[in-house]
Short mmCIF file of C-alpha atoms in Angstrom, two decimals:
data_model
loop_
_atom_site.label_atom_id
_atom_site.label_comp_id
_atom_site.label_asym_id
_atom_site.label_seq_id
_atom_site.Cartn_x
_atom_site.Cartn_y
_atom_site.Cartn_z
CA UNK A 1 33.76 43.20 -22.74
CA UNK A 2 30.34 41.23 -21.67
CA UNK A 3 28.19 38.90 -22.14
CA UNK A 4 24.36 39.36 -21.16
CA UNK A 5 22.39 36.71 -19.94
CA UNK A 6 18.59 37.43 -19.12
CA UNK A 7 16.53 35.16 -17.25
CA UNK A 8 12.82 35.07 -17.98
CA UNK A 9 10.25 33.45 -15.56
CA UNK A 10 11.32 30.15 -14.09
CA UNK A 11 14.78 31.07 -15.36
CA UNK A 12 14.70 34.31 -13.57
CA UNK A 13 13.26 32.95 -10.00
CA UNK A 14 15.88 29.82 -9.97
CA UNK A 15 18.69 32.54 -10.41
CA UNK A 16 17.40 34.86 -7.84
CA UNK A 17 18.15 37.93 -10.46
CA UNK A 18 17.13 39.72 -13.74
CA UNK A 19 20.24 38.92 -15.62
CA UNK A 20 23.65 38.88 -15.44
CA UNK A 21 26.88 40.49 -17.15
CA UNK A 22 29.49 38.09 -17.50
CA UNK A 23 32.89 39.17 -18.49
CA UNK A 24 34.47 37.81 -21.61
CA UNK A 25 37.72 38.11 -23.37
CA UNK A 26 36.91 37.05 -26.70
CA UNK A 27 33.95 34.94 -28.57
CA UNK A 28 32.56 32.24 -26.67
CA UNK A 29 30.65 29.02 -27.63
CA UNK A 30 26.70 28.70 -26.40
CA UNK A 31 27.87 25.77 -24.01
CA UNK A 32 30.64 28.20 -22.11
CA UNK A 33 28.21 30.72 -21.80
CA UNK A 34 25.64 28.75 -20.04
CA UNK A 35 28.34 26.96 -18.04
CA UNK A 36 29.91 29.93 -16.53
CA UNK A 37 26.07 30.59 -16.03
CA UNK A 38 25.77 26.91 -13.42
CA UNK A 39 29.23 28.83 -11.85
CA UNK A 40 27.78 32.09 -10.75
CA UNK A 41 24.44 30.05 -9.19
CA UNK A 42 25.26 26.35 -8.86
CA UNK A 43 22.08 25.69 -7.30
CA UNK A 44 20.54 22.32 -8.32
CA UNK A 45 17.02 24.47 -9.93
CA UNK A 46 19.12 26.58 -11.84
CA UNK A 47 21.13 23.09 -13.99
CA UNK A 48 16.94 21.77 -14.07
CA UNK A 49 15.60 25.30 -15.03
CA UNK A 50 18.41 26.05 -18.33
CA UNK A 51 17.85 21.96 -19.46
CA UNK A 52 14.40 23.09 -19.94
CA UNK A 53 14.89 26.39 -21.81
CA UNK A 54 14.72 28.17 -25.28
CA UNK A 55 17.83 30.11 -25.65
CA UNK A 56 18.07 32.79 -28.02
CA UNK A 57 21.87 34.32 -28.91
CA UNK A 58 20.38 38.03 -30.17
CA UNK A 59 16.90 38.09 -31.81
CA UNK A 60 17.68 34.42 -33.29
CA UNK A 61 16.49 31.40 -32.10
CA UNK A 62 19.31 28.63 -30.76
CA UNK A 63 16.95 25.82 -31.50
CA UNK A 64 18.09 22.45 -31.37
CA UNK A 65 21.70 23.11 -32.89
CA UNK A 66 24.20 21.92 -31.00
CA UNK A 67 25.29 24.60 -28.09
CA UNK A 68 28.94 24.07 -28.80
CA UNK A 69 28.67 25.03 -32.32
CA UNK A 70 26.93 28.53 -31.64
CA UNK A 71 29.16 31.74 -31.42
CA UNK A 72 28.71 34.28 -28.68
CA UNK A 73 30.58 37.23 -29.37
CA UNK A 74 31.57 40.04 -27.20
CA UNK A 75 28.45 42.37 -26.25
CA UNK A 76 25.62 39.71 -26.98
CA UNK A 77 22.55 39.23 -25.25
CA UNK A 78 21.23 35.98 -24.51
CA UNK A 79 17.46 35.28 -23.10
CA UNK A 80 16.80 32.19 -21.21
CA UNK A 81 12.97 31.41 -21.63
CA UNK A 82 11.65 28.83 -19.91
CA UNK A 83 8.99 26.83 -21.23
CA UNK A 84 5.66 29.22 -21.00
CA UNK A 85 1.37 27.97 -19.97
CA UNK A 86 -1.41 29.80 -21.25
CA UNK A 87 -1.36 31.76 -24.49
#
């Protein structure tokens, strides 16, 4: 089983790709998720880019709770959006 991760805008041009798959065994919190995230590009942009960024687990918005505290099951998609100009 996976884990999607999409990168949007700055997200997408400090990790050099679209997205990524990451294999899981089981649920995950938010926090793993985005740590295995700094594994596959450990580049210091990428650490800057994700402090910056709305995360949503789905269609629902992360927020401000607590990464640790939000489930990521199996087969999720999560969008990294980075802070947007212009409307």
């Amino acid at each position: 089983m996976s884990v999607m991760v999409r990168y949007w805008a700055a997200a997408r041009a400090a990790s050099g790709v679209s997205h990524d798959e990451l294999l899981v065994e089981g649920t995950l919190s938010l926090a793993e998720v985005l740590q295995r995230v700094l594994v596959v590009h450990p580049e210091p942009r990428m650490a800057q880019v994700l402090g910056m960024c709305s995360v949503l687990v789905g269609d629902q918005p992360v927020g401000a709770r607590d990464h640790e505290q939000v489930q990521v099951p199996p087969g999720s998609v999560i969008e990294v959006l980075p802070p947007f100009a212009g409307g």
